[in-house]
């Protein structure tokens, strides 16, 4: 997101205030004035779906999809959810690896006011609607209160030097996204620690990318993140953030909970062949996406290193599809640096203060917005759409109901879905001359953002390799997958069951098409930008 003062709370009630910004209750922001700033200034059924046909058109599913289906046929554990968070600092922790291969170990660093604690590892998926399965549980472990957060005087980075409480061996754990639940003794409190058991190979799979760099950018543990400092001011924000600290949001789960788990549940319910990696993995392993069917960027995936972007573009140009199921994707350019715990444990993003960055002084490559000089490289060349602003809370308006992605939804021209466009949005903007063509706009939703009229666009384009690229144009797409009821409860930002059913079906159509191979070969886009925008 661009720096600005706004607030969005978990209920979607639209409270506003100064000095803080929240996405679904997540802290963020103050004013920066670089790049594009704020507007005006520049329950799904538990029945298993039909299994995916093989890419060759056969009726049998491949081994990756079969293994995932077998995993999801196992009984789930709906009690994975935290019911007693307890007071602040009752218990909290962090893993010293953001991801590990199956069978590798990682250290768990825990601080608690209780004399002991237990760790339960839940793999997140579908599991008949339970959405989590207990894979491993520790014995009771000794607990202790560890040191307070340390503040780096130069970068205002918050980190901890907590000792390792236990080593967790992942032998026998299936690949996937995990939440470790920490349960303090005597019911003193509970917290999550996220970790990914990553896939060694992504060939023949849809690749779920956990947006760990963005999780950390918004993490307010220790009262600092990349948006503001302890006093709420942008000027006192961190310039570097560290994975060597717990997540504050969602009881330690960070942005993963709302922006990623609904998509994971749907994709696993559909029986699709999936791989799991993190943004750091994609950045650090140039061959990781070789042979992948698609890369899935989920609800909020804002912070990308140049290496991650280059590797995703290379995969796209080799035939790997790309689905952007959110907005504000690839807006920030970051650099990874090591911490005392290991490689790539710090995320560097100086934004408009990039000239102060020692890395920039050495290499000339800034950690700022991709569209901003020096080395401006607008994200639209990869996404088709480009970030246009916030905050908005507007209906999603269907503009191209005959498009193959709307098949089975029953939508008609002009149908609208209240609250689905928010809180940030993207659009097709050919003023950026690197916008790919032909590009087809599926939904064209009017928005008014701080008095400025614009549009949110859902779009699809292809590249010569045949790969298809889909962008939803709204940050609420993944959250909408869980929308139910009539919206009157205020849950899921008051999106209703109609929005839930539509986004589920479009996402299913998208994922099934992407799992069949380069989608542009079967579904070439019909450029309609001139017809939609009138120029």
Short mmCIF file of C-alpha atoms in Angstrom, two decimals:
data_model
loop_
_atom_site.label_atom_id
_atom_site.label_comp_id
_atom_site.label_asym_id
_atom_site.label_seq_id
_atom_site.Cartn_x
_atom_site.Cartn_y
_atom_site.Cartn_z
CA UNK A 1 0.00 0.00 0.00
CA UNK A 2 0.99 3.60 -0.39
CA UNK A 3 1.50 5.53 2.83
CA UNK A 4 -1.61 7.30 4.03
CA UNK A 5 -3.70 7.48 7.15
CA UNK A 6 -6.78 5.26 7.12
CA UNK A 7 -8.29 2.49 9.19
CA UNK A 8 -10.20 -0.65 8.29
CA UNK A 9 -11.32 -2.85 11.15
CA UNK A 10 -11.98 -6.62 11.20
CA UNK A 11 -15.76 -6.21 11.13
CA UNK A 12 -15.63 -4.03 8.04
CA UNK A 13 -17.54 -1.27 9.78
CA UNK A 14 -15.29 1.33 8.17
CA UNK A 15 -14.05 3.17 11.25
CA UNK A 16 -11.52 5.84 10.34
CA UNK A 17 -8.81 7.57 12.29
CA UNK A 18 -5.43 9.22 12.07
CA UNK A 19 -1.96 7.88 12.52
CA UNK A 20 -2.92 4.21 11.96
CA UNK A 21 -4.06 2.08 9.10
CA UNK A 22 -5.57 -1.40 9.32
CA UNK A 23 -6.41 -4.05 6.80
CA UNK A 24 -8.90 -6.26 8.58
CA UNK A 25 -7.50 -4.96 11.84
CA UNK A 26 -3.86 -4.87 10.74
CA UNK A 27 -1.68 -1.93 11.61
CA UNK A 28 -0.07 0.11 8.91
CA UNK A 29 0.65 3.60 7.58
CA UNK A 30 1.21 7.32 7.68
CA UNK A 31 2.04 9.79 4.91
CA UNK A 32 5.06 9.44 2.60
CA UNK A 33 4.30 11.14 -0.67
CA UNK A 34 6.23 8.89 -3.04
CA UNK A 35 4.98 7.07 -6.13
CA UNK A 36 1.23 6.70 -6.24
CA UNK A 37 -0.03 7.75 -2.83
CA UNK A 38 -3.60 7.78 -1.57
CA UNK A 39 -6.70 8.35 -3.69
CA UNK A 40 -7.11 11.96 -4.70
CA UNK A 41 -3.39 12.68 -4.73
CA UNK A 42 -2.01 11.19 -7.84
CA UNK A 43 -19.65 -22.00 4.14
CA UNK A 44 -18.53 -23.91 1.21
CA UNK A 45 -20.01 -27.43 1.08
CA UNK A 46 -17.97 -30.18 2.65
CA UNK A 47 -18.72 -32.46 -0.31
CA UNK A 48 -15.58 -33.24 -2.30
CA UNK A 49 -15.48 -31.75 -5.78
CA UNK A 50 -14.87 -33.86 -8.85
CA UNK A 51 -11.14 -34.61 -9.05
CA UNK A 52 -9.05 -32.79 -11.60
CA UNK A 53 -8.58 -34.45 -14.95
CA UNK A 54 -4.97 -34.91 -15.97
CA UNK A 55 -3.31 -32.23 -18.06
CA UNK A 56 -3.33 -34.62 -20.99
CA UNK A 57 -7.11 -34.83 -20.84
CA UNK A 58 -7.24 -38.25 -19.21
CA UNK A 59 -9.63 -39.13 -16.41
CA UNK A 60 -7.08 -40.10 -13.80
CA UNK A 61 -5.40 -37.60 -11.53
CA UNK A 62 -1.65 -37.31 -11.18
CA UNK A 63 0.36 -38.50 -8.19
CA UNK A 64 0.67 -35.02 -6.66
CA UNK A 65 -3.08 -34.45 -6.72
CA UNK A 66 -3.73 -38.00 -5.51
CA UNK A 67 -1.40 -37.56 -2.54
CA UNK A 68 -3.06 -34.28 -1.63
CA UNK A 69 -6.51 -35.83 -1.92
CA UNK A 70 -5.42 -38.66 0.39
CA UNK A 71 -4.10 -36.09 2.86
CA UNK A 72 -7.38 -34.17 2.85
CA UNK A 73 -9.39 -37.35 3.29
CA UNK A 74 -7.84 -37.68 6.73
CA UNK A 75 -9.92 -36.44 9.68
CA UNK A 76 -9.37 -32.80 10.48
CA UNK A 77 -9.12 -31.10 13.86
CA UNK A 78 -11.45 -28.09 14.06
CA UNK A 79 -10.07 -27.28 17.51
CA UNK A 80 -6.93 -25.83 15.91
CA UNK A 81 -8.40 -22.36 16.40
CA UNK A 82 -7.25 -20.31 19.37
CA UNK A 83 -9.95 -19.93 22.00
CA UNK A 84 -7.93 -18.37 24.80
CA UNK A 85 -5.27 -15.96 23.58
CA UNK A 86 -4.72 -14.63 27.09
CA UNK A 87 -2.98 -11.33 27.86
CA UNK A 88 -0.17 -9.83 25.83
CA UNK A 89 3.13 -11.64 26.30
CA UNK A 90 1.46 -14.61 28.02
CA UNK A 91 3.08 -16.77 25.37
CA UNK A 92 4.56 -16.00 21.96
CA UNK A 93 7.26 -17.30 19.69
CA UNK A 94 8.94 -17.44 16.32
CA UNK A 95 10.54 -20.07 14.11
CA UNK A 96 14.12 -19.60 12.99
CA UNK A 97 13.26 -20.80 9.47
CA UNK A 98 10.38 -19.40 7.42
CA UNK A 99 10.32 -22.69 5.53
CA UNK A 100 11.91 -26.13 5.65
CA UNK A 101 11.88 -29.18 3.43
CA UNK A 102 10.02 -32.23 4.78
CA UNK A 103 12.29 -33.96 7.28
CA UNK A 104 14.34 -30.87 8.08
CA UNK A 105 14.33 -29.31 11.53
CA UNK A 106 13.86 -25.76 12.75
CA UNK A 107 14.28 -24.02 16.06
CA UNK A 108 11.34 -22.62 17.98
CA UNK A 109 12.04 -19.60 20.18
CA UNK A 110 9.33 -19.08 22.81
CA UNK A 111 8.77 -16.62 25.62
CA UNK A 112 6.05 -17.24 28.20
CA UNK A 113 5.06 -16.17 31.68
CA UNK A 114 3.93 -19.75 32.35
CA UNK A 115 6.20 -22.48 33.76
CA UNK A 116 5.71 -24.59 30.68
CA UNK A 117 4.00 -24.94 27.31
CA UNK A 118 3.04 -27.43 24.61
CA UNK A 119 3.36 -27.12 20.82
CA UNK A 120 0.79 -28.49 18.37
CA UNK A 121 1.51 -28.39 14.62
CA UNK A 122 -1.56 -28.06 12.40
CA UNK A 123 -1.39 -28.38 8.64
CA UNK A 124 -3.85 -26.00 7.02
CA UNK A 125 -6.07 -27.38 4.26
CA UNK A 126 -9.67 -28.46 3.68
CA UNK A 127 -10.18 -31.64 5.73
CA UNK A 128 -13.92 -31.78 5.19
CA UNK A 129 -14.32 -28.21 6.37
CA UNK A 130 -12.21 -28.51 9.53
CA UNK A 131 -9.42 -26.67 7.67
CA UNK A 132 -6.65 -27.98 9.87
CA UNK A 133 -5.14 -31.33 10.86
CA UNK A 134 -2.96 -32.07 13.86
CA UNK A 135 0.26 -33.52 12.46
CA UNK A 136 2.52 -33.39 15.52
CA UNK A 137 2.42 -32.45 19.19
CA UNK A 138 5.23 -31.96 21.67
CA UNK A 139 5.46 -33.08 25.24
CA UNK A 140 5.15 -30.43 27.92
CA UNK A 141 8.21 -28.20 27.62
CA UNK A 142 9.76 -25.85 30.20
CA UNK A 143 8.89 -22.19 29.71
CA UNK A 144 10.52 -18.92 30.65
CA UNK A 145 10.07 -15.21 30.07
CA UNK A 146 12.69 -14.06 27.58
CA UNK A 147 14.22 -10.64 26.99
CA UNK A 148 12.36 -7.60 25.70
CA UNK A 149 12.54 -6.51 22.08
CA UNK A 150 15.72 -4.81 20.89
CA UNK A 151 15.55 -1.67 18.73
CA UNK A 152 18.33 -1.01 16.23
CA UNK A 153 19.19 2.71 16.54
CA UNK A 154 20.03 3.10 12.85
CA UNK A 155 17.19 1.28 11.08
CA UNK A 156 14.68 1.08 13.93
CA UNK A 157 14.46 -2.66 13.30
CA UNK A 158 12.82 -4.66 16.08
CA UNK A 159 14.25 -8.09 16.82
CA UNK A 160 14.82 -10.50 19.68
CA UNK A 161 17.76 -12.65 20.70
CA UNK A 162 15.65 -15.29 22.41
CA UNK A 163 17.27 -18.61 23.09
CA UNK A 164 15.95 -21.67 21.31
CA UNK A 165 13.26 -23.39 23.38
CA UNK A 166 13.06 -26.58 21.34
CA UNK A 167 14.01 -28.10 17.99
CA UNK A 168 11.14 -29.33 15.84
CA UNK A 169 11.79 -32.26 13.49
CA UNK A 170 9.40 -32.32 10.48
CA UNK A 171 10.03 -35.95 9.52
CA UNK A 172 6.73 -37.33 8.28
CA UNK A 173 5.10 -33.92 7.85
CA UNK A 174 3.39 -33.43 4.48
CA UNK A 175 4.25 -30.35 2.44
CA UNK A 176 2.01 -27.39 3.23
CA UNK A 177 1.37 -24.26 5.25
CA UNK A 178 1.37 -24.83 9.00
CA UNK A 179 0.31 -23.02 12.12
CA UNK A 180 2.07 -24.11 15.29
CA UNK A 181 -0.15 -23.43 18.27
CA UNK A 182 1.62 -22.62 21.51
CA UNK A 183 -0.44 -23.54 24.60
CA UNK A 184 0.87 -22.10 27.85
CA UNK A 185 0.51 -24.24 30.96
CA UNK A 186 -2.46 -23.71 33.24
CA UNK A 187 -4.46 -22.07 30.45
CA UNK A 188 -2.38 -18.88 30.61
CA UNK A 189 -2.71 -18.20 26.87
CA UNK A 190 -2.26 -19.37 23.28
CA UNK A 191 -0.49 -18.04 20.19
CA UNK A 192 0.37 -19.19 16.67
CA UNK A 193 3.70 -19.46 14.89
CA UNK A 194 3.46 -19.91 11.09
CA UNK A 195 5.93 -22.07 9.17
CA UNK A 196 5.93 -23.59 5.68
CA UNK A 197 7.00 -27.13 4.88
CA UNK A 198 8.00 -26.31 1.35
CA UNK A 199 7.97 -28.41 -1.78
CA UNK A 200 11.30 -29.57 -3.16
CA UNK A 201 9.82 -29.54 -6.67
CA UNK A 202 6.99 -27.49 -8.12
CA UNK A 203 6.88 -29.24 -11.50
CA UNK A 204 3.36 -30.15 -12.53
CA UNK A 205 1.81 -28.23 -9.62
CA UNK A 206 0.05 -24.99 -8.78
CA UNK A 207 2.41 -23.11 -6.48
CA UNK A 208 0.96 -21.45 -3.38
CA UNK A 209 3.34 -18.65 -2.40
CA UNK A 210 3.09 -17.64 1.24
CA UNK A 211 3.77 -13.89 1.17
CA UNK A 212 6.12 -13.88 4.15
CA UNK A 213 7.88 -10.62 3.24
CA UNK A 214 4.53 -8.80 3.27
CA UNK A 215 3.50 -10.48 6.53
CA UNK A 216 6.65 -9.11 8.12
CA UNK A 217 6.28 -5.64 6.60
CA UNK A 218 2.94 -5.21 8.40
CA UNK A 219 3.94 -6.97 11.60
CA UNK A 220 3.55 -4.53 14.51
CA UNK A 221 5.14 -6.71 17.20
CA UNK A 222 7.37 -4.41 19.23
CA UNK A 223 5.40 -1.37 18.01
CA UNK A 224 7.38 -0.89 14.79
CA UNK A 225 6.90 -2.01 11.19
CA UNK A 226 7.62 -0.62 7.71
CA UNK A 227 4.78 1.90 8.07
CA UNK A 228 5.13 3.54 11.46
CA UNK A 229 7.05 3.61 14.69
CA UNK A 230 5.99 3.47 18.30
CA UNK A 231 4.57 6.99 18.13
CA UNK A 232 2.49 6.13 15.05
CA UNK A 233 4.54 8.35 12.75
CA UNK A 234 5.81 7.36 9.32
CA UNK A 235 9.07 9.20 10.00
CA UNK A 236 9.88 6.78 12.84
CA UNK A 237 9.01 3.61 10.91
CA UNK A 238 11.40 0.69 10.61
CA UNK A 239 13.61 0.69 7.53
CA UNK A 240 14.35 -2.99 8.06
CA UNK A 241 12.14 -5.66 9.65
CA UNK A 242 13.25 -8.97 11.10
CA UNK A 243 11.79 -12.48 11.13
CA UNK A 244 13.45 -12.91 14.54
CA UNK A 245 10.30 -11.82 16.35
CA UNK A 246 6.72 -13.06 16.76
CA UNK A 247 3.81 -11.82 14.65
CA UNK A 248 1.38 -9.59 16.50
CA UNK A 249 -1.62 -9.82 14.18
CA UNK A 250 -4.21 -12.60 14.40
CA UNK A 251 -2.76 -14.12 17.57
CA UNK A 252 0.60 -14.67 15.91
CA UNK A 253 -0.62 -15.92 12.51
CA UNK A 254 -0.03 -12.58 10.77
CA UNK A 255 -1.60 -11.83 7.39
CA UNK A 256 -1.69 -15.55 6.57
CA UNK A 257 -5.01 -16.06 8.33
CA UNK A 258 -7.33 -13.87 6.24
CA UNK A 259 -5.41 -13.38 3.01
CA UNK A 260 -4.28 -16.96 2.37
CA UNK A 261 -6.12 -19.70 4.29
CA UNK A 262 -9.45 -19.41 2.39
CA UNK A 263 -7.70 -20.03 -0.93
CA UNK A 264 -5.69 -22.93 0.45
CA UNK A 265 -8.89 -24.54 1.74
CA UNK A 266 -10.63 -24.18 -1.63
CA UNK A 267 -7.68 -25.41 -3.70
CA UNK A 268 -7.21 -28.47 -1.49
CA UNK A 269 -10.96 -29.14 -1.52
CA UNK A 270 -10.82 -29.23 -5.32
CA UNK A 271 -8.12 -31.91 -5.24
CA UNK A 272 -5.64 -29.89 -7.30
CA UNK A 273 -1.90 -30.65 -7.40
CA UNK A 274 -0.33 -28.03 -5.12
CA UNK A 275 3.16 -27.01 -4.08
CA UNK A 276 3.96 -24.73 -1.14
CA UNK A 277 6.78 -22.17 -0.97
CA UNK A 278 7.42 -18.72 0.50
CA UNK A 279 8.33 -15.43 -1.17
CA UNK A 280 11.85 -15.88 0.20
CA UNK A 281 12.14 -19.31 -1.42
CA UNK A 282 11.08 -17.99 -4.82
CA UNK A 283 13.61 -15.17 -4.54
CA UNK A 284 16.50 -17.41 -3.54
CA UNK A 285 16.04 -20.38 -5.88
CA UNK A 286 16.02 -19.46 -9.59
CA UNK A 287 15.00 -22.98 -10.68
CA UNK A 288 12.31 -23.50 -8.06
CA UNK A 289 9.44 -22.72 -10.45
CA UNK A 290 10.77 -24.88 -13.29
CA UNK A 291 7.89 -26.85 -14.77
CA UNK A 292 5.27 -25.32 -12.44
CA UNK A 293 1.74 -25.12 -13.81
CA UNK A 294 0.97 -21.82 -12.11
CA UNK A 295 2.16 -19.39 -9.47
CA UNK A 296 -0.56 -18.27 -7.05
CA UNK A 297 -0.08 -14.85 -5.47
CA UNK A 298 -2.70 -14.51 -2.76
CA UNK A 299 -4.68 -11.67 -1.15
CA UNK A 300 -1.90 -9.32 -0.06
CA UNK A 301 1.50 -9.84 -1.65
CA UNK A 302 3.00 -6.38 -1.80
CA UNK A 303 6.73 -6.77 -1.06
CA UNK A 304 8.88 -8.49 -3.71
CA UNK A 305 12.62 -8.62 -4.20
CA UNK A 306 13.90 -8.12 -7.77
CA UNK A 307 15.03 -11.76 -7.71
CA UNK A 308 11.52 -12.99 -6.89
CA UNK A 309 10.03 -10.88 -9.66
CA UNK A 310 12.64 -12.00 -12.21
CA UNK A 311 12.10 -15.66 -11.33
CA UNK A 312 8.30 -15.39 -11.62
CA UNK A 313 8.57 -13.55 -14.96
CA UNK A 314 10.99 -16.17 -16.26
CA UNK A 315 8.56 -18.91 -15.26
CA UNK A 316 5.68 -17.07 -16.95
CA UNK A 317 7.74 -16.72 -20.11
CA UNK A 318 8.43 -20.48 -20.02
CA UNK A 319 4.71 -21.32 -19.83
CA UNK A 320 3.83 -21.09 -16.13
CA UNK A 321 0.50 -19.35 -15.52
CA UNK A 322 0.22 -16.56 -12.93
CA UNK A 323 -2.84 -15.87 -10.74
CA UNK A 324 -2.92 -12.65 -8.71
CA UNK A 325 -5.80 -13.17 -6.29
CA UNK A 326 -5.50 -9.82 -4.58
CA UNK A 327 -4.38 -6.26 -5.22
CA UNK A 328 -1.31 -4.10 -4.57
CA UNK A 329 0.87 -7.03 -5.66
CA UNK A 330 4.59 -6.44 -6.27
CA UNK A 331 4.34 -2.76 -5.33
CA UNK A 332 7.48 -2.56 -3.18
CA UNK A 333 11.04 -3.52 -4.08
CA UNK A 334 12.90 -5.13 -1.17
CA UNK A 335 16.22 -6.75 -0.37
CA UNK A 336 16.86 -9.69 1.96
CA UNK A 337 19.75 -9.69 4.42
CA UNK A 338 20.89 -12.19 7.06
CA UNK A 339 20.18 -11.98 10.77
CA UNK A 340 22.17 -13.71 13.53
CA UNK A 341 19.79 -16.62 13.06
CA UNK A 342 20.43 -17.23 9.37
CA UNK A 343 20.19 -16.07 5.76
CA UNK A 344 17.34 -13.94 4.42
CA UNK A 345 15.94 -13.16 7.86
CA UNK A 346 15.66 -9.40 7.38
CA UNK A 347 13.52 -7.47 4.86
CA UNK A 348 15.00 -4.13 3.79
CA UNK A 349 12.73 -1.41 2.38
CA UNK A 350 13.76 2.23 2.84
CA UNK A 351 10.99 3.54 0.53
CA UNK A 352 11.46 7.30 -0.07
CA UNK A 353 14.53 7.27 2.21
CA UNK A 354 16.35 4.91 -0.15
CA UNK A 355 19.36 7.24 -0.48
CA UNK A 356 20.16 6.47 3.17
CA UNK A 357 20.30 2.74 2.43
CA UNK A 358 23.89 1.40 2.50
CA UNK A 359 22.81 -1.20 -0.04
CA UNK A 360 21.71 1.50 -2.47
CA UNK A 361 24.95 3.38 -1.92
CA UNK A 362 26.87 0.22 -2.88
CA UNK A 363 24.76 -1.08 -5.78
CA UNK A 364 22.58 1.80 -6.98
CA UNK A 365 19.43 -0.35 -6.67
CA UNK A 366 16.84 1.30 -4.41
CA UNK A 367 14.41 -0.40 -2.07
CA UNK A 368 11.39 1.71 -2.98
CA UNK A 369 8.24 1.46 -5.11
CA UNK A 370 8.83 -0.40 -8.37
CA UNK A 371 7.20 2.34 -10.45
CA UNK A 372 9.38 5.11 -8.99
CA UNK A 373 12.82 6.24 -10.18
CA UNK A 374 15.59 5.35 -10.06
CA UNK A 375 15.24 2.07 -11.97
CA UNK A 376 11.49 2.53 -12.39
CA UNK A 377 9.90 -0.74 -13.48
CA UNK A 378 6.10 -0.57 -13.04
CA UNK A 379 4.56 -3.84 -11.92
CA UNK A 380 1.97 -3.73 -14.73
CA UNK A 381 4.43 -5.40 -17.11
CA UNK A 382 4.01 -8.58 -15.06
CA UNK A 383 0.49 -8.21 -13.68
CA UNK A 384 -1.40 -6.56 -16.53
CA UNK A 385 -3.10 -4.35 -13.94
CA UNK A 386 -1.47 -1.79 -11.67
CA UNK A 387 -2.18 -0.55 -8.17
CA UNK A 388 -4.44 2.50 -8.23
CA UNK A 389 -5.16 3.46 -4.62
CA UNK A 390 -7.11 3.06 -1.38
CA UNK A 391 -9.23 3.11 0.64
CA UNK A 392 -12.39 1.99 -1.13
CA UNK A 393 -15.42 -0.11 -0.27
CA UNK A 394 -17.40 -0.57 -3.47
CA UNK A 395 -19.46 -3.15 -5.38
CA UNK A 396 -17.77 -5.49 -7.84
CA UNK A 397 -19.45 -5.01 -11.24
CA UNK A 398 -19.45 -7.71 -13.94
CA UNK A 399 -18.61 -6.31 -17.35
CA UNK A 400 -17.95 -9.40 -19.47
CA UNK A 401 -20.36 -12.15 -18.31
CA UNK A 402 -19.67 -14.39 -21.31
CA UNK A 403 -16.02 -14.80 -20.36
CA UNK A 404 -15.01 -18.40 -19.71
CA UNK A 405 -14.02 -17.59 -16.14
CA UNK A 406 -17.64 -16.67 -15.33
CA UNK A 407 -18.94 -20.03 -16.63
CA UNK A 408 -21.34 -21.59 -14.15
CA UNK A 409 -21.78 -18.42 -12.09
CA UNK A 410 -25.01 -17.30 -13.74
CA UNK A 411 -23.86 -13.67 -13.72
CA UNK A 412 -25.32 -11.12 -16.12
CA UNK A 413 -23.99 -7.87 -17.51
CA UNK A 414 -23.88 -5.25 -14.76
CA UNK A 415 -24.45 -7.64 -11.86
CA UNK A 416 -22.84 -6.24 -8.74
CA UNK A 417 -21.53 -7.71 -5.50
CA UNK A 418 -21.45 -5.21 -2.62
CA UNK A 419 -18.21 -4.58 -0.72
CA UNK A 420 -16.12 -6.95 -2.85
CA UNK A 421 -13.87 -4.14 -4.10
CA UNK A 422 -11.69 -3.00 -1.21
CA UNK A 423 -9.69 -1.88 0.60
CA UNK A 424 -7.05 -1.52 -2.11
CA UNK A 425 -7.64 -2.04 -5.81
CA UNK A 426 -5.89 -2.36 -9.16
CA UNK A 427 -6.92 -1.35 -12.66
CA UNK A 428 -5.78 -1.60 -16.28
CA UNK A 429 -4.01 1.68 -16.97
CA UNK A 430 -2.48 2.03 -20.43
CA UNK A 431 -0.82 5.27 -19.36
CA UNK A 432 1.84 2.83 -18.19
CA UNK A 433 3.22 1.88 -21.59
CA UNK A 434 4.46 -1.50 -20.39
CA UNK A 435 0.86 -2.76 -19.98
CA UNK A 436 0.66 -6.09 -21.85
CA UNK A 437 -1.65 -6.34 -24.86
CA UNK A 438 -3.99 -7.92 -25.75
CA UNK A 439 -5.63 -7.80 -22.35
CA UNK A 440 -9.25 -8.59 -21.57
CA UNK A 441 -11.24 -6.87 -18.81
CA UNK A 442 -13.81 -9.11 -17.12
CA UNK A 443 -15.14 -6.78 -14.43
CA UNK A 444 -15.03 -2.99 -14.45
CA UNK A 445 -16.10 -1.60 -11.11
CA UNK A 446 -16.51 2.15 -10.54
CA UNK A 447 -14.87 3.43 -7.37
CA UNK A 448 -14.64 6.78 -5.66
CA UNK A 449 -11.49 7.01 -3.64
CA UNK A 450 -11.09 10.12 -1.48
CA UNK A 451 -13.12 12.03 -4.06
CA UNK A 452 -11.30 10.71 -7.12
CA UNK A 453 -13.32 8.62 -9.58
CA UNK A 454 -11.63 5.53 -10.97
CA UNK A 455 -12.19 1.83 -11.62
CA UNK A 456 -11.16 -1.55 -10.29
CA UNK A 457 -10.55 -4.08 -13.07
CA UNK A 458 -10.40 -7.85 -13.17
CA UNK A 459 -8.27 -8.75 -16.17
CA UNK A 460 -6.68 -11.60 -18.11
CA UNK A 461 -3.82 -11.58 -20.62
CA UNK A 462 -1.37 -14.03 -22.13
CA UNK A 463 2.26 -14.08 -23.28
CA UNK A 464 3.90 -15.84 -26.25
CA UNK A 465 4.70 -18.92 -24.13
CA UNK A 466 0.96 -19.47 -23.80
CA UNK A 467 0.91 -18.70 -20.10
CA UNK A 468 -2.16 -16.91 -18.85
CA UNK A 469 -2.10 -14.14 -16.24
CA UNK A 470 -5.19 -13.36 -14.16
CA UNK A 471 -5.54 -10.43 -11.77
CA UNK A 472 -8.61 -10.01 -9.56
CA UNK A 473 -8.14 -6.26 -9.07
CA UNK A 474 -9.32 -6.30 -5.45
CA UNK A 475 -7.65 -7.18 -2.18
CA UNK A 476 -10.81 -8.83 -0.84
CA UNK A 477 -10.95 -11.65 -3.40
CA UNK A 478 -9.52 -14.37 -1.14
CA UNK A 479 -11.46 -13.15 1.89
CA UNK A 480 -14.65 -13.28 -0.21
CA UNK A 481 -14.23 -17.03 -0.70
CA UNK A 482 -15.50 -17.42 2.88
CA UNK A 483 -18.37 -14.94 2.61
CA UNK A 484 -21.77 -16.32 3.65
CA UNK A 485 -25.19 -15.19 4.78
CA UNK A 486 -26.78 -11.89 3.78
CA UNK A 487 -23.91 -9.70 4.92
CA UNK A 488 -25.85 -8.12 7.76
CA UNK A 489 -23.53 -9.54 10.42
CA UNK A 490 -20.67 -7.37 9.19
CA UNK A 491 -18.36 -10.39 8.92
CA UNK A 492 -16.07 -10.53 5.87
CA UNK A 493 -16.67 -6.80 5.36
CA UNK A 494 -20.39 -7.46 4.86
CA UNK A 495 -19.83 -9.46 1.68
CA UNK A 496 -22.65 -11.97 1.28
CA UNK A 497 -23.14 -15.56 0.11
CA UNK A 498 -23.64 -14.41 -3.48
CA UNK A 499 -20.17 -12.88 -3.49
CA UNK A 500 -18.83 -16.04 -1.89
CA UNK A 501 -20.40 -18.32 -4.48
CA UNK A 502 -19.28 -16.19 -7.43
CA UNK A 503 -15.66 -15.85 -6.30
CA UNK A 504 -15.49 -19.55 -5.46
CA UNK A 505 -16.70 -20.57 -8.94
CA UNK A 506 -14.49 -18.12 -10.81
CA UNK A 507 -11.50 -19.24 -8.74
CA UNK A 508 -12.34 -22.89 -9.41
CA UNK A 509 -12.59 -22.23 -13.16
CA UNK A 510 -9.29 -20.38 -13.04
CA UNK A 511 -7.38 -23.00 -11.05
CA UNK A 512 -8.69 -25.91 -13.12
CA UNK A 513 -7.75 -24.15 -16.36
CA UNK A 514 -4.32 -23.25 -15.02
CA UNK A 515 -3.79 -26.84 -13.87
CA UNK A 516 -4.36 -28.03 -17.43
CA UNK A 517 -1.33 -26.15 -18.77
CA UNK A 518 -0.61 -22.76 -20.37
CA UNK A 519 -4.08 -21.22 -20.31
CA UNK A 520 -3.55 -18.74 -23.11
CA UNK A 521 -3.45 -21.51 -25.67
CA UNK A 522 -7.00 -22.60 -24.87
CA UNK A 523 -8.29 -19.17 -23.85
CA UNK A 524 -6.72 -16.36 -25.89
CA UNK A 525 -7.84 -12.96 -24.61
CA UNK A 526 -9.93 -10.59 -26.69
CA UNK A 527 -8.61 -7.09 -26.07
CA UNK A 528 -11.47 -4.85 -24.97
CA UNK A 529 -9.66 -1.96 -23.31
CA UNK A 530 -10.87 0.58 -25.86
CA UNK A 531 -14.45 -0.63 -25.58
CA UNK A 532 -14.38 -0.56 -21.78
CA UNK A 533 -12.57 2.74 -21.32
CA UNK A 534 -13.77 4.46 -24.47
CA UNK A 535 -10.29 5.29 -25.72
#
